[in-house]
PDB file of C-alpha atoms in Angstrom:
ATOM      1  CA  UNK A 135       0.221  -0.157   0.058  1.00 44.00           C
ATOM      2  CA  UNK A 136       1.183   3.617  -0.922  1.00 54.00           C
ATOM      3  CA  UNK A 137      -0.131   4.816   2.559  1.00 60.00           C
ATOM      4  CA  UNK A 138       1.208   3.749   6.128  1.00 57.00           C
ATOM      5  CA  UNK A 139      -1.878   3.877   7.862  1.00 55.00           C
ATOM      6  CA  UNK A 140      -5.251   4.600   5.726  1.00 57.00           C
ATOM      7  CA  UNK A 141      -6.401   0.880   5.764  1.00 52.00           C
ATOM      8  CA  UNK A 142      -6.263   0.878   9.669  1.00 53.00           C
ATOM      9  CA  UNK A 143      -7.617   4.451  10.040  1.00 56.00           C
ATOM     10  CA  UNK A 144     -10.436   4.160   7.723  1.00 57.00           C
ATOM     11  CA  UNK A 145     -13.670   5.667   9.602  1.00 63.00           C
ATOM     12  CA  UNK A 146     -11.534   6.801  12.410  1.00 72.00           C
ATOM     13  CA  UNK A 147     -11.574  10.324  13.460  1.00 84.00           C
ATOM     14  CA  UNK A 148      -8.816  12.763  12.606  1.00 90.00           C
ATOM     15  CA  UNK A 149     -10.222  15.603  14.234  1.00 91.00           C
ATOM     16  CA  UNK A 150     -13.289  17.286  15.080  1.00 92.00           C
ATOM     17  CA  UNK A 151     -14.756  20.806  16.424  1.00 93.00           C
ATOM     18  CA  UNK A 152     -17.867  22.859  16.304  1.00 95.00           C
ATOM     19  CA  UNK A 153     -19.054  25.097  13.201  1.00 96.00           C
ATOM     20  CA  UNK A 154     -18.353  28.424  13.761  1.00 95.00           C
ATOM     21  CA  UNK A 155     -21.929  30.041  12.576  1.00 94.00           C
ATOM     22  CA  UNK A 156     -24.273  27.500  13.967  1.00 92.00           C
ATOM     23  CA  UNK A 157     -22.170  25.660  17.013  1.00 94.00           C
ATOM     24  CA  UNK A 158     -23.118  21.992  15.323  1.00 94.00           C
ATOM     25  CA  UNK A 159     -20.712  19.311  15.850  1.00 95.00           C
ATOM     26  CA  UNK A 160     -18.456  18.389  13.032  1.00 95.00           C
ATOM     27  CA  UNK A 161     -15.663  15.323  12.415  1.00 94.00           C
ATOM     28  CA  UNK A 162     -13.120  15.059  10.061  1.00 94.00           C
ATOM     29  CA  UNK A 163     -12.384  11.368   9.137  1.00 93.00           C
ATOM     30  CA  UNK A 164     -11.108   9.187   6.268  1.00 92.00           C
ATOM     31  CA  UNK A 165     -13.925   8.281   4.118  1.00 92.00           C
ATOM     32  CA  UNK A 166     -14.410   4.688   2.315  1.00 89.00           C
ATOM     33  CA  UNK A 167     -16.508   3.166  -0.278  1.00 91.00           C
ATOM     34  CA  UNK A 168     -19.549   3.237   1.751  1.00 92.00           C
ATOM     35  CA  UNK A 169     -19.060   7.235   1.889  1.00 93.00           C
ATOM     36  CA  UNK A 170     -19.082   7.504  -1.837  1.00 95.00           C
ATOM     37  CA  UNK A 171     -22.377   8.242  -2.501  1.00 96.00           C
ATOM     38  CA  UNK A 172     -22.508  11.201  -0.312  1.00 96.00           C
ATOM     39  CA  UNK A 173     -19.282  12.389  -2.132  1.00 97.00           C
ATOM     40  CA  UNK A 174     -21.400  12.320  -5.255  1.00 97.00           C
ATOM     41  CA  UNK A 175     -24.077  14.015  -3.903  1.00 97.00           C
ATOM     42  CA  UNK A 176     -21.745  17.079  -2.508  1.00 97.00           C
ATOM     43  CA  UNK A 177     -20.072  17.003  -5.694  1.00 97.00           C
ATOM     44  CA  UNK A 178     -23.663  17.660  -7.766  1.00 96.00           C
ATOM     45  CA  UNK A 179     -24.427  20.358  -5.310  1.00 95.00           C
ATOM     46  CA  UNK A 180     -21.325  22.287  -5.513  1.00 96.00           C
ATOM     47  CA  UNK A 181     -21.568  22.249  -9.073  1.00 96.00           C
ATOM     48  CA  UNK A 182     -25.041  23.572  -9.584  1.00 95.00           C
ATOM     49  CA  UNK A 183     -23.860  26.531  -7.608  1.00 94.00           C
ATOM     50  CA  UNK A 184     -20.837  26.721  -9.624  1.00 95.00           C
ATOM     51  CA  UNK A 185     -23.019  26.352 -12.804  1.00 95.00           C
ATOM     52  CA  UNK A 186     -24.934  29.342 -11.540  1.00 95.00           C
ATOM     53  CA  UNK A 187     -22.069  31.393 -11.304  1.00 92.00           C
ATOM     54  CA  UNK A 188     -20.275  30.371 -14.709  1.00 93.00           C
ATOM     55  CA  UNK A 189     -17.444  28.437 -12.700  1.00 93.00           C
ATOM     56  CA  UNK A 190     -17.897  24.939 -13.402  1.00 93.00           C
ATOM     57  CA  UNK A 191     -14.028  24.825 -14.823  1.00 93.00           C
ATOM     58  CA  UNK A 192     -13.246  25.128 -10.946  1.00 94.00           C
ATOM     59  CA  UNK A 193     -13.309  21.404 -10.489  1.00 93.00           C
ATOM     60  CA  UNK A 194     -13.262  18.715 -12.478  1.00 91.00           C
ATOM     61  CA  UNK A 195     -15.862  15.932 -11.780  1.00 93.00           C
ATOM     62  CA  UNK A 196     -15.103  12.311 -10.616  1.00 95.00           C
ATOM     63  CA  UNK A 197     -17.726   9.600 -10.904  1.00 96.00           C
ATOM     64  CA  UNK A 198     -18.144   7.080  -8.013  1.00 96.00           C
ATOM     65  CA  UNK A 199     -16.327   4.665 -10.434  1.00 96.00           C
ATOM     66  CA  UNK A 200     -13.286   7.117 -10.502  1.00 96.00           C
ATOM     67  CA  UNK A 201     -13.200   7.776  -7.028  1.00 96.00           C
ATOM     68  CA  UNK A 202     -13.132   3.852  -6.026  1.00 94.00           C
ATOM     69  CA  UNK A 203     -10.371   3.636  -8.405  1.00 93.00           C
ATOM     70  CA  UNK A 204      -8.491   6.319  -6.221  1.00 93.00           C
ATOM     71  CA  UNK A 205      -9.236   4.547  -3.163  1.00 91.00           C
ATOM     72  CA  UNK A 206      -7.923   1.030  -4.497  1.00 88.00           C
ATOM     73  CA  UNK A 207      -4.753   2.824  -5.755  1.00 89.00           C
ATOM     74  CA  UNK A 208      -4.189   3.686  -2.045  1.00 88.00           C
ATOM     75  CA  UNK A 209      -4.826   7.246  -2.137  1.00 92.00           C
ATOM     76  CA  UNK A 210      -7.201   9.023   0.369  1.00 92.00           C
ATOM     77  CA  UNK A 211     -10.453  11.087   0.817  1.00 94.00           C
ATOM     78  CA  UNK A 212     -10.954  12.901   3.999  1.00 94.00           C
ATOM     79  CA  UNK A 213     -14.427  14.451   4.659  1.00 95.00           C
ATOM     80  CA  UNK A 214     -15.999  16.628   7.137  1.00 97.00           C
ATOM     81  CA  UNK A 215     -19.392  15.262   8.390  1.00 96.00           C
ATOM     82  CA  UNK A 216     -21.761  17.621  10.131  1.00 96.00           C
ATOM     83  CA  UNK A 217     -23.966  16.003  13.167  1.00 92.00           C
ATOM     84  CA  UNK A 218     -27.342  17.199  13.286  1.00 82.00           C
ATOM     85  CA  UNK A 219     -29.610  15.667  15.743  1.00 82.00           C
ATOM     86  CA  UNK A 220     -29.334  12.096  14.993  1.00 78.00           C
ATOM     87  CA  UNK A 221     -28.209  12.685  10.883  1.00 84.00           C
ATOM     88  CA  UNK A 222     -24.999  13.256   9.635  1.00 90.00           C
ATOM     89  CA  UNK A 223     -24.327  15.029   6.443  1.00 94.00           C
ATOM     90  CA  UNK A 224     -20.816  15.346   4.413  1.00 96.00           C
ATOM     91  CA  UNK A 225     -20.236  19.110   4.457  1.00 97.00           C
ATOM     92  CA  UNK A 226     -16.909  19.189   2.847  1.00 97.00           C
ATOM     93  CA  UNK A 227     -14.225  16.527   1.490  1.00 96.00           C
ATOM     94  CA  UNK A 228     -11.041  16.537  -0.450  1.00 97.00           C
ATOM     95  CA  UNK A 229      -8.854  14.216  -2.231  1.00 96.00           C
ATOM     96  CA  UNK A 230      -5.328  13.300  -1.343  1.00 96.00           C
ATOM     97  CA  UNK A 231      -3.069  11.841  -3.562  1.00 96.00           C
ATOM     98  CA  UNK A 232      -0.247   9.841  -3.251  1.00 94.00           C
ATOM     99  CA  UNK A 233       1.064   9.932  -7.061  1.00 94.00           C
ATOM    100  CA  UNK A 234       3.387   7.017  -8.331  1.00 93.00           C
ATOM    101  CA  UNK A 235       3.477   8.573 -11.788  1.00 94.00           C
ATOM    102  CA  UNK A 236       3.040  12.158 -13.344  1.00 94.00           C
ATOM    103  CA  UNK A 237      -0.065  11.017 -14.771  1.00 95.00           C
ATOM    104  CA  UNK A 238      -1.284  10.007 -11.519  1.00 94.00           C
ATOM    105  CA  UNK A 239      -0.938  13.363 -10.091  1.00 95.00           C
ATOM    106  CA  UNK A 240      -3.710  14.572 -12.373  1.00 94.00           C
ATOM    107  CA  UNK A 241      -2.217  18.201 -12.993  1.00 96.00           C
ATOM    108  CA  UNK A 242      -2.889  20.118 -15.900  1.00 95.00           C
ATOM    109  CA  UNK A 243       1.116  20.426 -16.440  1.00 95.00           C
ATOM    110  CA  UNK A 244       2.868  17.697 -14.296  1.00 94.00           C
ATOM    111  CA  UNK A 245       6.605  19.172 -14.964  1.00 93.00           C
ATOM    112  CA  UNK A 246       5.503  21.863 -12.262  1.00 95.00           C
ATOM    113  CA  UNK A 247       5.743  18.907  -9.787  1.00 95.00           C
ATOM    114  CA  UNK A 248       8.722  19.863  -7.236  1.00 93.00           C
ATOM    115  CA  UNK A 249      11.591  18.021  -6.695  1.00 84.00           C
ATOM    116  CA  UNK A 250      12.877  14.562  -8.769  1.00 85.00           C
ATOM    117  CA  UNK A 251      11.218  12.121  -6.154  1.00 93.00           C
ATOM    118  CA  UNK A 252       7.396  11.825  -7.437  1.00 94.00           C
ATOM    119  CA  UNK A 253       7.095   9.189  -4.428  1.00 93.00           C
ATOM    120  CA  UNK A 254       7.762  12.003  -1.717  1.00 95.00           C
ATOM    121  CA  UNK A 255       4.884  14.782  -3.272  1.00 96.00           C
ATOM    122  CA  UNK A 256       1.359  14.722  -2.352  1.00 96.00           C
ATOM    123  CA  UNK A 257      -0.942  16.571  -4.169  1.00 97.00           C
ATOM    124  CA  UNK A 258      -4.699  17.367  -3.182  1.00 97.00           C
ATOM    125  CA  UNK A 259      -7.530  17.994  -5.787  1.00 95.00           C
ATOM    126  CA  UNK A 260     -11.519  18.210  -5.419  1.00 95.00           C
ATOM    127  CA  UNK A 261     -11.825  20.268  -2.303  1.00 96.00           C
ATOM    128  CA  UNK A 262     -15.594  20.899  -2.059  1.00 97.00           C
ATOM    129  CA  UNK A 263     -17.672  22.552   0.575  1.00 97.00           C
ATOM    130  CA  UNK A 264     -21.271  22.520   0.388  1.00 96.00           C
ATOM    131  CA  UNK A 265     -22.901  25.743   0.187  1.00 93.00           C
ATOM    132  CA  UNK A 266     -24.946  25.387   3.357  1.00 94.00           C
ATOM    133  CA  UNK A 267     -21.687  25.109   5.303  1.00 95.00           C
ATOM    134  CA  UNK A 268     -19.399  27.785   3.711  1.00 94.00           C
ATOM    135  CA  UNK A 269     -17.937  30.385   6.006  1.00 94.00           C
ATOM    136  CA  UNK A 270     -17.076  27.576   8.946  1.00 96.00           C
ATOM    137  CA  UNK A 271     -13.136  27.523   7.743  1.00 95.00           C
ATOM    138  CA  UNK A 272     -13.915  23.756   6.694  1.00 96.00           C
ATOM    139  CA  UNK A 273     -11.223  23.917   3.954  1.00 96.00           C
ATOM    140  CA  UNK A 274      -8.693  25.140   6.478  1.00 95.00           C
ATOM    141  CA  UNK A 275      -9.543  22.083   8.668  1.00 93.00           C
ATOM    142  CA  UNK A 276      -8.937  19.605   5.831  1.00 95.00           C
ATOM    143  CA  UNK A 277      -5.473  21.168   4.900  1.00 96.00           C
ATOM    144  CA  UNK A 278      -4.701  21.252   8.116  1.00 95.00           C
ATOM    145  CA  UNK A 279      -5.419  17.444   8.479  1.00 93.00           C
ATOM    146  CA  UNK A 280      -3.640  16.856   5.073  1.00 95.00           C
ATOM    147  CA  UNK A 281      -0.372  18.694   5.908  1.00 96.00           C
ATOM    148  CA  UNK A 282      -0.256  16.417   8.933  1.00 93.00           C
ATOM    149  CA  UNK A 283      -1.122  13.359   7.380  1.00 91.00           C
ATOM    150  CA  UNK A 284       1.244  13.813   4.400  1.00 93.00           C
ATOM    151  CA  UNK A 285       4.171  14.563   7.031  1.00 92.00           C
ATOM    152  CA  UNK A 286       3.689  11.628   9.135  1.00 89.00           C
ATOM    153  CA  UNK A 287       3.713   9.538   5.602  1.00 90.00           C
ATOM    154  CA  UNK A 288       6.998  11.077   5.042  1.00 91.00           C
ATOM    155  CA  UNK A 289       6.057  12.794   2.193  1.00 94.00           C
ATOM    156  CA  UNK A 290       8.094  16.205   1.537  1.00 96.00           C
ATOM    157  CA  UNK A 291       6.072  18.081  -0.916  1.00 97.00           C
ATOM    158  CA  UNK A 292       2.407  19.586  -0.692  1.00 98.00           C
ATOM    159  CA  UNK A 293       1.132  20.656  -3.972  1.00 98.00           C
ATOM    160  CA  UNK A 294      -2.325  21.892  -5.450  1.00 98.00           C
ATOM    161  CA  UNK A 295      -3.748  23.256  -8.578  1.00 98.00           C
ATOM    162  CA  UNK A 296      -6.237  25.699  -8.198  1.00 97.00           C
ATOM    163  CA  UNK A 297      -7.826  27.912 -11.425  1.00 96.00           C
ATOM    164  CA  UNK A 298      -5.871  31.397 -11.519  1.00 96.00           C
ATOM    165  CA  UNK A 299      -9.171  33.295 -11.078  1.00 95.00           C
ATOM    166  CA  UNK A 300     -10.348  31.268  -8.214  1.00 95.00           C
ATOM    167  CA  UNK A 301      -8.986  33.971  -5.677  1.00 94.00           C
ATOM    168  CA  UNK A 302     -11.108  32.266  -2.627  1.00 93.00           C
ATOM    169  CA  UNK A 303      -9.024  28.973  -2.791  1.00 96.00           C
ATOM    170  CA  UNK A 304      -5.729  29.865  -3.531  1.00 96.00           C
ATOM    171  CA  UNK A 305      -6.036  32.555  -0.821  1.00 96.00           C
ATOM    172  CA  UNK A 306      -6.953  29.964   1.871  1.00 96.00           C
ATOM    173  CA  UNK A 307      -3.649  27.861   0.714  1.00 97.00           C
ATOM    174  CA  UNK A 308      -1.590  31.096   0.938  1.00 97.00           C
ATOM    175  CA  UNK A 309      -3.002  31.668   4.448  1.00 95.00           C
ATOM    176  CA  UNK A 310      -2.207  28.157   5.367  1.00 95.00           C
ATOM    177  CA  UNK A 311       1.611  28.872   4.436  1.00 95.00           C
ATOM    178  CA  UNK A 312       1.612  27.834   0.851  1.00 98.00           C
ATOM    179  CA  UNK A 313       3.391  29.848  -1.893  1.00 98.00           C
ATOM    180  CA  UNK A 314       2.560  30.522  -5.387  1.00 98.00           C
ATOM    181  CA  UNK A 315       4.999  29.103  -7.395  1.00 98.00           C
ATOM    182  CA  UNK A 316       3.942  28.488 -11.010  1.00 97.00           C
ATOM    183  CA  UNK A 317       0.847  28.785 -13.490  1.00 97.00           C
ATOM    184  CA  UNK A 318      -0.133  26.768 -16.596  1.00 96.00           C
ATOM    185  CA  UNK A 319      -3.186  26.463 -19.030  1.00 94.00           C
ATOM    186  CA  UNK A 320      -5.218  23.365 -18.696  1.00 94.00           C
ATOM    187  CA  UNK A 321      -6.003  22.205 -22.074  1.00 92.00           C
ATOM    188  CA  UNK A 322      -8.752  19.830 -20.358  1.00 88.00           C
ATOM    189  CA  UNK A 323     -11.401  22.755 -19.805  1.00 87.00           C
ATOM    190  CA  UNK A 324      -9.521  25.800 -21.498  1.00 89.00           C
ATOM    191  CA  UNK A 325      -8.821  27.332 -17.843  1.00 92.00           C
ATOM    192  CA  UNK A 326      -5.735  28.951 -16.447  1.00 95.00           C
ATOM    193  CA  UNK A 327      -4.342  27.485 -13.363  1.00 97.00           C
ATOM    194  CA  UNK A 328      -1.961  28.368 -10.733  1.00 97.00           C
ATOM    195  CA  UNK A 329       0.325  25.797  -8.405  1.00 98.00           C
ATOM    196  CA  UNK A 330       1.042  25.910  -4.711  1.00 98.00           C
ATOM    197  CA  UNK A 331       3.486  24.352  -2.980  1.00 98.00           C
ATOM    198  CA  UNK A 332       4.439  24.044   0.860  1.00 98.00           C
ATOM    199  CA  UNK A 333       7.608  22.112   1.622  1.00 97.00           C
ATOM    200  CA  UNK A 334       7.320  19.532   4.688  1.00 96.00           C
ATOM    201  CA  UNK A 335      11.038  19.378   5.415  1.00 94.00           C
ATOM    202  CA  UNK A 336      12.543  22.551   4.533  1.00 95.00           C
ATOM    203  CA  UNK A 337      11.590  26.248   4.082  1.00 96.00           C
ATOM    204  CA  UNK A 338      11.829  28.747   1.249  1.00 97.00           C
ATOM    205  CA  UNK A 339      14.203  31.924   1.830  1.00 97.00           C
ATOM    206  CA  UNK A 340      14.087  35.053  -0.388  1.00 98.00           C
ATOM    207  CA  UNK A 341      16.054  37.701  -1.682  1.00 97.00           C
ATOM    208  CA  UNK A 342      16.882  40.804   1.056  1.00 95.00           C
ATOM    209  CA  UNK A 343      16.992  43.326  -1.851  1.00 97.00           C
ATOM    210  CA  UNK A 344      13.896  45.524  -2.034  1.00 96.00           C
ATOM    211  CA  UNK A 345      13.792  45.341  -5.862  1.00 97.00           C
ATOM    212  CA  UNK A 346      12.862  41.608  -5.468  1.00 98.00           C
ATOM    213  CA  UNK A 347       9.783  42.386  -4.059  1.00 98.00           C
ATOM    214  CA  UNK A 348       6.815  43.552  -5.897  1.00 97.00           C
ATOM    215  CA  UNK A 349       3.077  44.006  -5.696  1.00 97.00           C
ATOM    216  CA  UNK A 350       0.478  43.338  -8.383  1.00 96.00           C
ATOM    217  CA  UNK A 351      -3.172  43.780  -8.767  1.00 95.00           C
ATOM    218  CA  UNK A 352      -4.913  40.657 -10.323  1.00 93.00           C
ATOM    219  CA  UNK A 353      -8.300  41.707 -10.871  1.00 92.00           C
ATOM    220  CA  UNK A 354      -9.884  44.668 -12.403  1.00 89.00           C
ATOM    221  CA  UNK A 355     -12.710  46.550 -10.899  1.00 85.00           C
ATOM    222  CA  UNK A 356     -15.194  44.200 -11.964  1.00 87.00           C
ATOM    223  CA  UNK A 357     -13.826  41.541 -10.072  1.00 87.00           C
ATOM    224  CA  UNK A 358     -12.143  39.547 -12.853  1.00 90.00           C
ATOM    225  CA  UNK A 359      -8.694  38.512 -13.800  1.00 93.00           C
ATOM    226  CA  UNK A 360      -6.929  41.224 -15.525  1.00 93.00           C
ATOM    227  CA  UNK A 361      -5.426  39.570 -18.506  1.00 93.00           C
ATOM    228  CA  UNK A 362      -2.153  41.933 -18.280  1.00 95.00           C
ATOM    229  CA  UNK A 363      -1.604  41.165 -14.728  1.00 95.00           C
ATOM    230  CA  UNK A 364      -1.955  37.675 -15.145  1.00 95.00           C
ATOM    231  CA  UNK A 365       0.789  37.911 -17.647  1.00 96.00           C
ATOM    232  CA  UNK A 366       2.726  39.757 -15.235  1.00 97.00           C
ATOM    233  CA  UNK A 367       2.188  36.904 -12.775  1.00 97.00           C
ATOM    234  CA  UNK A 368       3.480  34.429 -15.116  1.00 97.00           C
ATOM    235  CA  UNK A 369       6.395  36.206 -16.195  1.00 97.00           C
ATOM    236  CA  UNK A 370       7.654  36.347 -12.564  1.00 98.00           C
ATOM    237  CA  UNK A 371       6.767  33.216 -11.354  1.00 98.00           C
ATOM    238  CA  UNK A 372       9.208  32.391 -14.571  1.00 97.00           C
ATOM    239  CA  UNK A 373      11.919  34.285 -12.874  1.00 97.00           C
ATOM    240  CA  UNK A 374      11.766  32.671  -9.612  1.00 97.00           C
ATOM    241  CA  UNK A 375       9.365  34.921  -7.808  1.00 98.00           C
ATOM    242  CA  UNK A 376       6.639  33.213  -5.322  1.00 98.00           C
ATOM    243  CA  UNK A 377       3.271  34.762  -4.440  1.00 98.00           C
ATOM    244  CA  UNK A 378       3.447  34.998  -0.748  1.00 98.00           C
ATOM    245  CA  UNK A 379       0.085  36.943   0.373  1.00 97.00           C
ATOM    246  CA  UNK A 380      -2.901  38.398  -0.977  1.00 96.00           C
ATOM    247  CA  UNK A 381      -4.587  41.657   0.386  1.00 94.00           C
ATOM    248  CA  UNK A 382      -8.165  41.027   0.013  1.00 89.00           C
ATOM    249  CA  UNK A 383      -9.284  44.827   0.410  1.00 88.00           C
ATOM    250  CA  UNK A 384      -6.504  46.153  -2.141  1.00 88.00           C
ATOM    251  CA  UNK A 385      -6.655  43.293  -4.289  1.00 89.00           C
ATOM    252  CA  UNK A 386      -2.712  42.972  -4.325  1.00 94.00           C
ATOM    253  CA  UNK A 387      -0.737  39.915  -4.414  1.00 97.00           C
ATOM    254  CA  UNK A 388       3.023  40.261  -2.759  1.00 98.00           C
ATOM    255  CA  UNK A 389       5.659  38.665  -4.623  1.00 98.00           C
ATOM    256  CA  UNK A 390       9.251  37.945  -3.604  1.00 98.00           C
ATOM    257  CA  UNK A 391      11.717  36.229  -5.101  1.00 98.00           C
ATOM    258  CA  UNK A 392      13.059  32.823  -4.120  1.00 98.00           C
ATOM    259  CA  UNK A 393      16.835  32.308  -3.755  1.00 97.00           C
ATOM    260  CA  UNK A 394      16.965  29.110  -2.124  1.00 96.00           C
ATOM    261  CA  UNK A 395      15.918  26.725   0.846  1.00 95.00           C
ATOM    262  CA  UNK A 396      17.090  26.085   4.054  1.00 95.00           C
ATOM    263  CA  UNK A 397      16.627  22.751   5.944  1.00 94.00           C
ATOM    264  CA  UNK A 398      13.718  22.860   8.823  1.00 86.00           C
ATOM    265  CA  UNK A 399      16.157  21.386  11.384  1.00 70.00           C
ATOM    266  CA  UNK A 400      18.863  24.066  10.777  1.00 54.00           C
ATOM    267  CA  UNK A 401      16.428  26.955  10.882  1.00 45.00           C
ATOM    268  CA  UNK A 402      16.768  28.921  14.155  1.00 49.00           C
ATOM    269  CA  UNK A 403      14.040  31.350  13.363  1.00 44.00           C
ATOM    270  CA  UNK A 404      11.630  31.691  10.693  1.00 44.00           C
ATOM    271  CA  UNK A 405      13.055  33.932   7.918  1.00 40.00           C
ATOM    272  CA  UNK A 406      11.244  37.438   7.693  1.00 44.00           C
ATOM    273  CA  UNK A 407       9.180  37.716   4.421  1.00 43.00           C
ATOM    274  CA  UNK A 408       8.616  41.100   3.191  1.00 42.00           C
ATOM    275  CA  UNK A 409       5.129  42.670   4.436  1.00 38.00           C
ATOM    276  CA  UNK A 410       2.157  44.186   2.522  1.00 33.00           C
ATOM    277  CA  UNK A 411       3.281  47.520   3.490  1.00 31.00           C
ATOM    278  CA  UNK A 412       5.492  47.361   0.589  1.00 28.00           C
ATOM    279  CA  UNK A 413       4.988  50.133  -1.885  1.00 28.00           C
ATOM    280  CA  UNK A 414       3.168  49.051  -5.123  1.00 29.00           C
ATOM    281  CA  UNK A 415       0.317  50.166  -7.586  1.00 30.00           C
ATOM    282  CA  UNK A 416      -2.432  51.905  -5.773  1.00 26.00           C
TER     283      UNK A 416
END
């Protein structure tokens, strides 16, 4: 098996808590084949909402056969189950991939996978949150669980692919310590995507030169991804810059030039990163 503990942990609790908005109890746990009908129902709900907003490119749907195949390959699906009286609803879920080949990583451009060892990488996909439970930080809960699982399983890199115009999703990754480090075009659905990375055994270090720090405004006044800003972002990423944070109010992304990594064991303190007070476009 690829996973060290999935089979013995199936149906076991990963963590639990209470919803911020309603106080309902929830449990995050591994899902198995008996849970897959709920996964399909959740996907249908999310796709309905995305269709109404013209955002169906945000996810690539997976049928129950595909989900069973992923589990059989040794990957995992974790779900957040909401308790309402005696009933239990699947409020959110994510697929955790442990690819053995670049194709299994499921990325539009697998050349952006970090490192040379595919077995050291974990990729997350199809993060879905039911519209009834949004605003409860369920995505953050599952990302934290994923990082803990991947680290315990000896993975060195956590990676995600997100649509470039899906600022909510990639911003949650940034808030969880990821960096935006690459961009590509997805020929499967014609969307532009960005890649996010969090090394689990080392830390990025950045240039101390103020000239290697910049801010770009990614979205226009209508809230649409600005084509010129998107081209600028891709150019900076190719030059070795990383997107570190996003100012929601000013609609600005902070980028700094990465100059290497340091093993976590040798870091005395977290290297300082440029703050959002750097001068940029207004």
